[in-house]
Amino acid sequence: MVLCIGNKSILTITNDPHIVKRYYFSEQIETIVLKLPPIIYTKTAGDTGEIVDNDGEDSSKSPNQMNQEKRHFVFGQLSQSEKYLAICDNFKNLIVYCTKEWKVLASFVIERKCDHVIFNEKEGKLIVSNRSGWIYGYQLVASELKDDENGETFLLGHNAIILDLKLSLDSRYLASCDRDEKIRISNYPNCYNIESYCLGHTQFVSCLAFINEQLLISGSGDGTLRVWQFTQGKELSAYSFANDISAKDEKVAPLAIHSSSINDQIIVTVTFYNSSIFVTYKFDTKSNCLEKITSTDVKHNILYSYTFNNQLVCFIDDKNNFVSCQEFKIVNEKLEILKIDFKIMETLAMDDQLVETFLNEKRTANKIEWLYKSSHDHHNEYFERKKERQETKMVKKIKSS
Amino acid sequence: MATKVIDPPQKRFYRQRAHTNPIADHCFDYPIRPDLMKWNELYPNYDQNGEQVEYLDVGCGYGGLLVTLASVYPDKLSLGMEIRVKVCDYVQDRIKSLRSESPGKYDQIACIRSNAMKYLPNYFHKGQLSKLFFMFPDPHFKKTKHKWRIISKPLLADYAYVLKVGGIVYFGTDVEELYNWMDSHFNEHPLFKQLTEDEISSDAIYSKLFDCTEEGQKVTRAGGKKFLAAYKRVEDPYSR
């Protein structure tokens, strides 16, 4: 089962049979039986020199072996306007639907499982990152293609797993961050031209958010949120969040950063892996620093969060009540956070199987312990032996003289 | 005061197998960002406000090219990067010995142990380098190991990032298949353009590249083939 969340509706896609259920916030529910294009069998990863991590993924499976597998969906993403839905199946077929008449707009076979899929501003292109740290662009409108193109363009590659991917507000830059502490700012769509690197984090960079046309905020396993003048790769401020979420022994890293402007104030809300607390900050445009306004505890670990219209929706690790919604308001120059209820969420929550599948999936996906790097030094031995060798030589010299 | 001349290092103490996994987590000491690099620990008389490192030999091996760079470009700072601990240690000892033997002549070359695939932007600012060398890189013949090659589609963007416009990248090998691989990658990248015959003939280092590296001398002795090319970093042809 795949859950896709948009500003107007939430989609669930079940596998057997392939049915999309669309729950509008206006409380209308739509059911669609998906017509799937035939399976295109996968290319073999590694042919292009791509970095393949050894997670034992099925790149070696023959079409015959795969034939016996049932087709199921592993990933889904709605476009901003919700006009399009991109879904990826276990055969690494990436299919894009028009959500109006549920026609297939385009379909591609991708090399590796995708981690992040984003639509560009005009929703004519898809940007897809895969498990190997490579990012590809896909052209959705076939009429804009030249004859020799299949719609796929290699955009860029990281040397480590990509943890977040965001397009700048003006779509001129693509920001990508990885396990190797790096944030890369590439020109878009000419991503081969790196605009800058934002370097300063000392652990994996888990999420990114553009706040305006100059500034980017990043969150990392090193316990900080940093603000960047991103085209220069210049760090403007670093904020240590550990005290805001009363982190116990557990490793806590930012899950998502949401930035919105309310009454000319930039409000930044951050949710965290392994934490039930989200923290709301005010971004001070003079000092470029974050100032904490408040921490809010939703009682169960937050697994997924998103914002729209100054509302924050958190999916939390609680079977009985897995969605928590809050509204942000500024009253008398003070920020107020009000809990709100969406009927549609209650309807969603009643589907036990959906809740169970979703929670399990997110719990697994949100394991971050392995992202932390520990340093180990196995070269001391060599240098000790060298020292010994040199000392013996000295002794010999002294003896012989 | 007469300084004691340090004996040159003996290779037999520094041998190490040729292949290293460049993807794995290794223990590396690297600056978080270029401003924090302590170049003065590598280069005597390093001036923070003066010349920056401009030439980089990626996978410098036993340092033959670095030593040549010191004499061909005595006023430029050159750095060798080598991923193998013992080999890097050999080059460092070699430079120490050379410096003690001819004071002042080898102060502008140094070698560090690092992984160029991962850490170039940690050491160098955008457009800081004017020459980048890849001489006899590990061919990683097996298809599954192609991802470990130092020249690959994603990495070219990083090389273009550290090179200034007009800067030159050189690559050479005795393996024809690897040469074709490297050449086609540079050829397809919009930020690189092959050097013309004229540009090559006026280049001070191009003709010396094979004879100065240890691997190149080995190939000459064995009578093997050598393949060499150079590309220039150009402005991005993309316009909005």
XYZ file of C-alpha atoms in Angstrom:
641
model
C 0.000 0.000 0.000
C 1.166 3.498 -0.815
C -0.053 6.702 0.768
C 0.294 9.996 -1.120
C -0.470 13.258 0.563
C -1.396 16.469 -1.146
C -2.866 19.835 -0.265
C -6.386 18.919 -1.271
C -6.535 15.198 -0.831
C -4.880 12.071 0.434
C -4.528 9.056 -1.853
C -4.153 5.459 -0.902
C -3.105 2.947 -3.528
C -3.726 -0.695 -2.793
C -2.002 -3.463 -4.688
C -4.295 -6.401 -5.165
C -6.362 -5.168 -6.951
C -4.771 -1.875 -7.992
C -7.203 0.635 -6.610
C -6.736 4.296 -5.803
C -8.876 5.785 -3.104
C -8.855 9.539 -2.962
C -9.972 11.222 0.246
C -10.567 14.930 -0.333
C -10.329 17.269 2.630
C -13.742 18.469 1.487
C -14.804 15.000 2.653
C -15.656 13.611 -0.713
C -14.211 10.160 -1.468
C -13.335 8.881 -4.921
C -12.462 5.317 -5.915
C -10.552 4.571 -9.111
C -9.526 1.233 -10.561
C -6.087 1.863 -12.043
C -5.364 0.833 -15.610
C -1.734 -0.155 -15.681
C 0.508 -0.087 -18.735
C 2.336 -3.376 -19.395
C 5.485 -4.008 -17.390
C 8.731 -2.907 -18.979
C 11.550 -5.069 -17.656
C 14.370 -3.436 -15.799
C 17.776 -2.440 -17.087
C 20.711 -3.829 -15.172
C 22.220 -1.440 -12.716
C 25.967 -0.996 -12.848
C 26.222 -0.874 -16.648
C 26.851 2.805 -16.561
C 29.342 2.727 -13.750
C 26.728 3.815 -11.317
C 27.533 3.428 -7.670
C 25.543 0.512 -6.411
C 25.398 -0.122 -2.715
C 25.331 -3.715 -1.646
C 21.880 -3.945 -0.200
C 21.283 -7.125 -2.143
C 18.712 -5.513 -4.352
C 17.359 -7.539 -7.212
C 19.393 -6.110 -10.082
C 20.449 -9.646 -10.966
C 16.937 -11.004 -11.285
C 16.032 -12.225 -14.727
C 12.729 -11.201 -16.303
C 11.628 -14.815 -15.813
C 12.165 -14.715 -12.080
C 10.469 -11.373 -11.907
C 7.519 -12.593 -13.928
C 6.463 -14.632 -10.973
C 6.392 -11.639 -8.713
C 3.145 -9.829 -8.302
C 3.125 -6.248 -9.355
C 2.916 -3.900 -6.418
C 3.565 -0.249 -5.800
C 6.422 0.902 -3.636
C 6.354 4.664 -3.970
C 3.941 7.440 -4.889
C 4.092 11.203 -5.180
C 1.419 13.739 -6.062
C 2.363 16.917 -7.888
C 1.849 20.240 -6.128
C -1.374 20.953 -8.002
C -2.432 17.300 -7.639
C -2.952 17.130 -11.386
C -0.390 14.365 -11.636
C 0.512 11.280 -9.690
C 3.845 9.509 -10.098
C 3.989 5.941 -8.849
C 6.738 3.383 -8.933
C 6.268 -0.400 -8.854
C 8.491 -3.315 -7.859
C 9.612 -3.715 -11.477
C 11.055 -0.203 -11.269
C 8.459 1.109 -13.677
C 7.730 4.730 -12.985
C 4.253 5.647 -14.183
C 2.788 9.138 -14.261
C -0.987 9.547 -14.285
C -3.185 12.535 -14.986
C -5.433 12.481 -11.959
C -8.364 14.012 -13.811
C -9.196 11.173 -16.140
C -6.605 8.728 -14.720
C -4.818 8.305 -18.026
C -1.173 7.349 -18.224
C 0.789 10.450 -19.168
C 4.212 8.840 -19.326
C 6.005 5.769 -18.106
C 9.685 5.020 -17.681
C 11.809 2.198 -16.457
C 14.288 3.364 -13.861
C 17.555 1.725 -12.923
C 17.232 1.586 -9.185
C 14.569 2.011 -6.545
C 13.689 5.658 -6.185
C 13.936 7.522 -2.893
C 12.669 10.979 -3.744
C 10.486 12.138 -6.596
C 9.714 15.800 -7.154
C 7.862 17.645 -9.877
C 9.302 20.848 -11.268
C 7.360 24.077 -10.927
C 5.500 23.708 -14.208
C 4.897 20.009 -13.537
C 6.304 19.071 -16.933
C 9.331 17.323 -15.501
C 10.093 14.835 -12.784
C 13.280 14.773 -10.753
C 14.007 11.365 -9.282
C 16.785 10.283 -6.953
C 17.641 6.621 -6.543
C 19.293 4.413 -3.943
C 22.700 4.826 -5.582
C 22.755 8.574 -5.066
C 22.085 9.369 -8.728
C 19.437 11.847 -9.835
C 17.616 11.668 -13.162
C 15.224 14.044 -14.867
C 12.194 12.797 -16.814
C 10.328 14.729 -19.435
C 6.588 14.157 -19.056
C 5.369 15.830 -22.202
C 6.366 13.582 -25.068
C 5.753 16.232 -27.733
C 8.687 18.226 -26.370
C 11.068 15.343 -27.005
C 13.440 15.003 -29.886
C 13.280 11.720 -31.773
C 16.407 10.242 -30.260
C 15.437 10.945 -26.684
C 13.574 8.672 -24.350
C 12.768 11.428 -21.901
C 15.431 10.463 -19.380
C 18.354 12.749 -18.551
C 21.113 12.095 -16.061
C 21.245 15.127 -13.771
C 23.823 14.463 -11.081
C 25.228 11.934 -8.669
C 26.311 11.898 -5.052
C 28.834 9.471 -3.605
C 26.473 8.582 -0.822
C 22.794 8.019 -0.280
C 20.685 11.122 -0.919
C 18.496 12.062 2.040
C 16.585 15.035 0.666
C 16.019 16.834 -2.593
C 14.407 20.262 -3.076
C 13.977 22.670 -5.960
C 14.478 26.370 -5.168
C 11.427 28.637 -5.221
C 12.398 30.040 -8.633
C 13.325 26.536 -9.934
C 16.810 27.736 -10.823
C 18.636 25.531 -8.349
C 18.373 21.975 -7.173
C 19.528 21.293 -3.625
C 20.458 17.750 -2.657
C 21.936 16.489 0.594
C 23.543 13.212 1.551
C 24.914 10.980 4.254
C 28.405 12.421 3.661
C 27.623 15.765 5.372
C 27.213 17.507 2.041
C 24.624 19.854 0.605
C 25.081 20.361 -3.094
C 23.505 23.276 -4.944
C 23.312 22.488 -8.652
C 22.033 24.730 -11.381
C 18.740 23.478 -12.751
C 18.173 22.009 -15.304
C 21.900 22.215 -16.166
C 22.805 20.253 -13.044
C 26.266 19.302 -14.373
C 27.187 22.850 -13.362
C 27.542 22.928 -9.566
C 26.722 26.343 -8.160
C 28.089 25.649 -4.687
C 28.527 23.254 -1.824
C 27.156 24.198 1.591
C 29.679 22.611 3.943
C 29.628 22.768 7.717
C 27.601 19.838 8.997
C 29.573 17.116 10.698
C 27.062 14.283 10.263
C 24.510 13.252 7.636
C 22.242 16.024 6.358
C 18.688 14.718 6.716
C 16.460 17.480 5.331
C 16.365 20.793 3.515
C 13.962 23.706 3.067
C 14.258 26.867 0.999
C 12.992 29.879 2.937
C 13.296 32.463 0.194
C 15.239 33.106 -3.000
C 18.539 33.413 -1.146
C 18.285 31.263 1.934
C 18.197 27.571 2.666
C 17.838 25.778 6.016
C 19.286 22.336 6.588
C 18.955 19.833 9.410
C 21.519 17.209 10.340
C 22.363 14.294 12.604
C 25.044 16.541 14.108
C 22.321 18.178 16.215
C 22.135 21.457 14.324
C 19.958 23.399 11.933
C 21.983 25.693 9.682
C 21.020 28.659 7.567
C 22.839 29.163 4.254
C 23.209 31.820 1.621
C 23.037 28.908 -0.760
C 24.428 30.269 -4.027
C 27.618 31.216 -2.165
C 27.618 28.112 0.021
C 27.994 30.499 2.948
C 26.854 29.473 6.418
C 24.999 32.342 8.103
C 24.027 30.691 11.372
C 23.928 27.367 13.189
C 21.321 26.440 15.772
C 21.659 23.541 18.194
C 18.251 21.909 18.724
C 18.997 19.248 21.340
C 17.519 21.216 24.252
C 14.316 21.983 22.367
C 13.278 18.361 22.123
C 14.742 17.058 25.405
C 16.503 14.306 23.487
C 17.145 11.301 25.680
C 19.809 8.768 24.736
C 18.204 8.227 21.404
C 19.678 9.593 18.268
C 17.529 12.439 17.048
C 17.790 14.165 13.700
C 15.457 16.527 11.862
C 12.813 14.678 9.846
C 11.435 17.638 7.926
C 11.747 21.418 7.924
C 8.645 23.406 7.004
C 8.893 27.085 6.309
C 5.923 29.377 5.864
C 5.326 33.048 6.127
C 2.527 34.247 8.341
C 1.858 37.989 8.610
C 5.344 38.825 7.224
C 6.996 36.559 9.742
C 8.945 33.549 8.588
C 7.894 30.624 10.734
C 9.976 27.461 10.581
C 8.628 24.227 11.986
C 10.859 21.209 12.422
C 9.847 17.619 13.106
C 12.344 15.004 14.243
C 13.065 11.321 13.820
C 12.593 9.355 17.050
C 10.731 12.217 18.679
C 7.159 13.158 19.483
C 8.010 16.856 19.616
C 7.884 19.412 16.862
C 9.529 22.775 17.376
C 8.430 26.092 15.941
C 10.999 28.814 15.329
C 10.867 32.353 14.183
C 13.408 33.208 11.529
C 14.957 36.596 12.181
C 15.719 38.189 8.822
C 18.173 40.705 10.306
C 20.435 38.267 12.126
C 19.591 35.265 9.896
C 19.144 33.260 13.077
C 16.434 30.928 14.319
C 14.717 31.783 17.597
C 12.677 29.148 19.306
C 9.035 30.020 19.889
C 7.690 26.792 21.265
C 8.000 23.005 21.447
C 4.833 20.961 21.014
C 4.502 17.361 22.115
C 2.093 15.181 20.128
C 2.763 12.252 22.510
C 3.807 9.691 19.890
C 6.804 9.706 17.587
C 6.234 11.714 14.436
C 6.730 9.541 11.364
C 5.856 11.946 8.584
C 4.879 15.592 8.431
C 3.845 18.182 5.889
C 2.312 21.648 5.808
C -0.253 23.501 3.779
C -2.111 26.761 4.386
C -0.357 27.291 7.728
C -1.470 23.918 8.894
C 0.908 21.215 10.003
C -0.153 17.621 9.580
C 1.833 14.994 11.473
C 1.381 11.270 11.025
C 2.219 9.774 14.366
C 3.066 6.337 15.666
C -0.306 5.677 17.270
C -2.662 3.083 15.831
C -5.764 4.658 17.309
C -5.118 8.194 16.338
C -2.440 8.323 13.678
C -2.913 11.860 12.406
C -2.403 15.051 14.354
C -3.191 18.418 12.764
C -2.382 21.871 14.053
C -3.043 25.316 12.752
C -0.641 28.237 13.138
C -2.033 31.694 13.727
C -0.513 34.948 14.777
C -2.708 36.711 17.283
C -1.488 40.023 18.731
C 1.973 39.351 17.277
C 2.098 36.082 19.184
C 2.090 32.715 17.525
C -0.706 30.402 18.508
C -0.843 26.732 17.668
C -4.310 25.243 17.696
C -5.160 21.591 17.361
C -7.689 21.012 14.622
C -9.602 17.977 13.490
C -10.233 16.876 9.955
C -13.144 14.523 9.523
C -11.369 12.931 6.597
C -8.487 11.921 8.837
C -10.909 10.108 11.095
C -12.274 8.257 8.084
C -8.730 7.321 7.063
C -7.869 6.207 10.566
C -10.798 3.801 10.614
C -9.150 1.635 7.980
C -7.083 -0.638 10.227
C -5.139 -2.274 7.446
C -4.170 1.068 5.970
C -2.982 2.395 9.304
C -1.024 -0.745 10.108
C 0.719 -0.850 6.723
C 1.503 2.818 6.774
C 2.923 2.781 10.282
C 5.062 -0.278 9.607
C 6.412 1.175 6.414
C 7.314 4.487 8.008
C 8.829 2.881 11.101
C 11.197 0.937 8.876
C 11.963 3.856 6.579
C 12.652 6.137 9.534
C 15.452 4.054 11.015
C 18.383 6.427 11.012
C 20.927 4.802 13.322
C 22.960 3.453 10.403
C 23.423 6.931 8.966
C 25.726 8.025 11.771
C 29.388 7.715 10.950
C 31.823 6.393 13.461
C 35.470 6.932 12.849
C 37.817 4.021 13.187
C 41.530 4.118 12.710
C 43.159 0.971 11.432
C 46.335 2.626 10.218
C 48.046 3.059 13.558
C 49.509 -0.401 13.236
C 51.438 0.564 10.111
C 52.869 3.693 11.678
C 53.836 1.817 14.845
C 55.730 -0.771 12.824
C 57.428 1.983 10.867
C 58.546 3.650 14.066
C 59.933 0.349 15.328
C 61.822 -0.179 12.070
C 63.373 3.250 12.264
C 64.358 2.794 15.903
C 66.080 -0.527 15.168
C 67.945 1.173 12.342
C 69.136 3.883 14.713
C 70.328 1.315 17.246
C 72.222 -0.560 14.519
C 73.866 2.658 13.356
C 74.961 3.538 16.875
C 76.310 0.024 17.447
C 78.272 -0.034 14.220
C 79.878 3.311 14.904
C 73.810 25.556 10.734
C 74.038 22.499 8.520
C 70.776 20.518 8.479
C 71.041 16.793 8.364
C 70.137 15.274 5.009
C 67.345 12.696 5.376
C 67.827 9.446 3.442
C 65.356 8.880 0.617
C 62.685 6.313 1.530
C 63.044 2.735 0.307
C 60.035 1.536 -1.642
C 60.106 -1.988 -0.221
C 58.799 -0.704 3.098
C 55.843 1.077 1.501
C 54.345 -1.440 -0.883
C 50.596 -1.798 -0.808
C 48.068 -3.561 -3.038
C 46.884 -1.365 -5.861
C 43.131 -1.389 -5.268
C 41.163 0.496 -2.674
C 37.417 0.724 -2.257
C 36.726 4.442 -2.611
C 33.091 4.182 -1.509
C 33.544 2.635 1.924
C 33.736 4.713 5.088
C 37.401 5.140 5.764
C 39.071 7.047 8.472
C 40.100 10.271 6.805
C 41.106 13.533 8.258
C 39.632 16.259 6.121
C 38.677 19.886 6.639
C 34.939 20.536 7.046
C 35.298 23.289 4.472
C 38.219 24.754 2.496
C 38.752 27.770 4.819
C 39.614 25.386 7.625
C 42.407 23.576 5.780
C 45.764 24.097 7.433
C 47.926 24.368 4.340
C 50.788 25.821 6.365
C 51.313 22.382 7.894
C 52.054 21.021 4.418
C 53.964 23.831 2.756
C 56.812 25.642 4.534
C 56.505 29.447 4.057
C 52.808 29.081 3.145
C 51.207 32.506 3.082
C 47.510 32.517 3.948
C 46.964 35.528 1.708
C 49.328 34.485 -1.047
C 49.355 31.719 -3.635
C 46.802 28.965 -3.197
C 47.233 25.357 -4.252
C 46.494 25.296 -7.970
C 47.738 21.954 -9.248
C 46.352 18.667 -8.053
C 47.557 15.171 -8.890
C 44.745 12.774 -8.040
C 46.100 9.344 -7.130
C 49.675 10.616 -7.192
C 51.158 7.164 -6.522
C 54.857 7.337 -5.652
C 55.033 11.047 -6.484
C 56.989 11.126 -9.761
C 54.734 13.739 -11.328
C 54.769 15.923 -8.191
C 58.555 16.038 -8.187
C 58.508 17.038 -11.865
C 55.882 19.712 -11.201
C 58.236 21.229 -8.610
C 60.865 21.836 -11.263
C 58.599 22.736 -14.192
C 56.421 25.124 -12.153
C 58.644 26.310 -9.274
C 56.261 29.147 -8.357
C 53.057 27.067 -8.178
C 51.798 25.030 -5.235
C 51.054 21.428 -6.201
C 49.321 18.782 -4.136
C 49.259 15.019 -4.526
C 46.287 13.050 -3.191
C 46.723 9.355 -2.572
C 44.237 7.020 -0.933
C 46.719 4.287 0.047
C 48.280 4.944 3.451
C 51.713 3.505 2.818
C 52.074 4.996 -0.642
C 51.133 8.433 0.665
C 53.585 7.999 3.520
C 56.290 7.121 0.976
C 55.677 10.335 -0.968
C 55.698 12.384 2.224
C 59.027 10.828 3.245
C 60.346 11.332 -0.274
C 59.480 15.038 -0.160
C 61.048 15.350 3.293
C 64.237 13.828 1.989
C 64.265 16.009 -1.160
C 63.697 19.139 0.921
C 66.611 18.313 3.194
C 68.844 17.559 0.219
C 68.080 20.676 -1.818
C 66.593 23.293 0.522
C 63.948 25.561 -1.010
C 63.469 23.509 -4.174
C 60.635 21.261 -3.028
C 58.730 23.516 -0.659
C 55.856 23.909 -3.109
C 54.865 20.236 -3.340
C 53.073 18.118 -0.744
C 51.056 14.943 -0.468
C 48.026 14.072 1.621
C 46.061 10.891 2.130
C 42.527 11.469 0.999
C 39.673 10.239 -1.134
C 39.319 12.565 -4.102
C 35.949 11.070 -5.011
C 34.454 12.340 -1.781
C 36.402 15.252 -0.426
C 37.545 17.601 -3.207
C 35.024 20.335 -2.237
C 36.257 20.080 1.362
C 39.760 21.091 0.292
C 39.247 23.446 -2.631
C 37.103 26.471 -3.320
C 35.096 26.666 -6.508
C 37.463 27.390 -9.404
C 40.596 27.232 -7.245
C 42.534 24.734 -9.368
C 44.123 25.364 -12.736
C 45.516 21.880 -13.419
C 44.150 18.493 -12.495
C 45.991 15.234 -13.251
C 44.706 11.671 -13.428
C 47.691 9.571 -14.406
C 47.367 5.806 -14.509
C 44.225 5.555 -12.437
C 43.133 2.133 -11.246
C 41.371 0.600 -14.292
C 38.922 -1.430 -12.143
C 38.391 -3.820 -15.046
C 35.357 -5.678 -13.735
C 32.081 -4.192 -14.785
C 30.762 -4.260 -11.242
C 33.760 -2.184 -10.168
C 33.324 0.522 -12.816
C 31.618 2.586 -10.150
C 34.981 2.824 -8.399
C 36.650 4.462 -11.360
C 37.933 7.965 -10.697
C 36.390 9.207 -13.934
C 32.627 8.785 -14.016
C 29.555 10.697 -15.063
C 28.744 12.267 -11.679
C 32.341 12.986 -10.682
C 33.081 15.137 -13.722
C 30.783 17.813 -12.285
C 32.996 17.940 -9.189
C 36.149 18.231 -11.266
C 34.540 21.056 -13.256
C 33.589 22.692 -9.941
C 37.126 22.828 -8.515
C 38.709 23.839 -11.853
C 38.686 27.463 -12.955
C 37.445 28.282 -16.443
C 40.494 27.765 -18.668
C 41.961 25.205 -16.258
C 43.152 21.922 -17.742
C 42.528 18.322 -16.822
C 45.031 15.680 -18.010
C 44.504 11.948 -18.022
C 46.695 9.098 -19.138
C 46.677 5.315 -19.036
C 48.109 2.251 -20.739
C 44.683 0.581 -20.854
C 42.914 1.394 -24.088
C 39.440 0.507 -22.817
C 39.862 2.805 -19.810
C 41.173 5.570 -22.061
C 38.069 5.337 -24.240
C 35.885 5.387 -21.142
C 37.580 8.504 -19.760
C 37.745 10.254 -23.106
C 34.063 9.687 -23.901
C 33.024 10.927 -20.454
C 34.940 14.190 -20.848
C 33.758 14.503 -24.418
C 30.115 14.299 -23.411
C 30.392 16.763 -20.532
C 29.315 20.314 -21.494
C 31.927 21.957 -19.227
C 34.950 20.307 -20.879
C 36.490 20.763 -24.304
C 39.407 18.839 -25.750
C 42.671 20.774 -26.086
C 43.671 21.577 -29.669
C 47.005 20.394 -31.126
C 48.327 23.941 -30.777
C 47.307 24.173 -27.163
C 48.956 20.821 -26.475
C 52.228 21.750 -28.143
C 52.487 24.956 -26.133
C 51.767 23.124 -22.868
C 54.836 22.760 -20.664
C 53.849 19.556 -18.867
C 51.870 17.499 -21.416
C 54.883 15.907 -23.118
C 56.524 15.089 -19.796
C 53.533 13.328 -18.256
C 54.462 9.772 -19.242
C 58.153 9.922 -18.482
C 57.868 11.405 -15.052
C 55.416 8.991 -13.441
C 56.637 5.656 -12.072
C 53.771 3.832 -13.786
C 54.619 5.517 -17.101
C 58.268 4.461 -16.865
C 57.120 0.910 -16.173
C 54.998 0.932 -19.323
C 57.908 2.322 -21.359
C 60.195 -0.456 -20.098
C 57.610 -3.066 -21.022
C 57.076 -1.443 -24.419
C 53.365 -0.971 -23.782
C 50.930 1.471 -25.364
C 50.214 4.819 -23.782
C 47.133 6.948 -24.136
C 47.009 10.557 -23.073
C 44.536 13.420 -23.454
C 43.829 16.875 -22.048
C 40.605 18.841 -21.733
C 39.958 22.464 -20.882
C 37.304 23.701 -18.450
C 34.948 25.951 -20.428
C 32.058 28.238 -19.485
C 28.641 26.648 -19.207
C 27.052 26.830 -22.682
C 23.578 26.663 -21.105
C 21.458 29.782 -21.319
C 18.021 30.337 -19.884
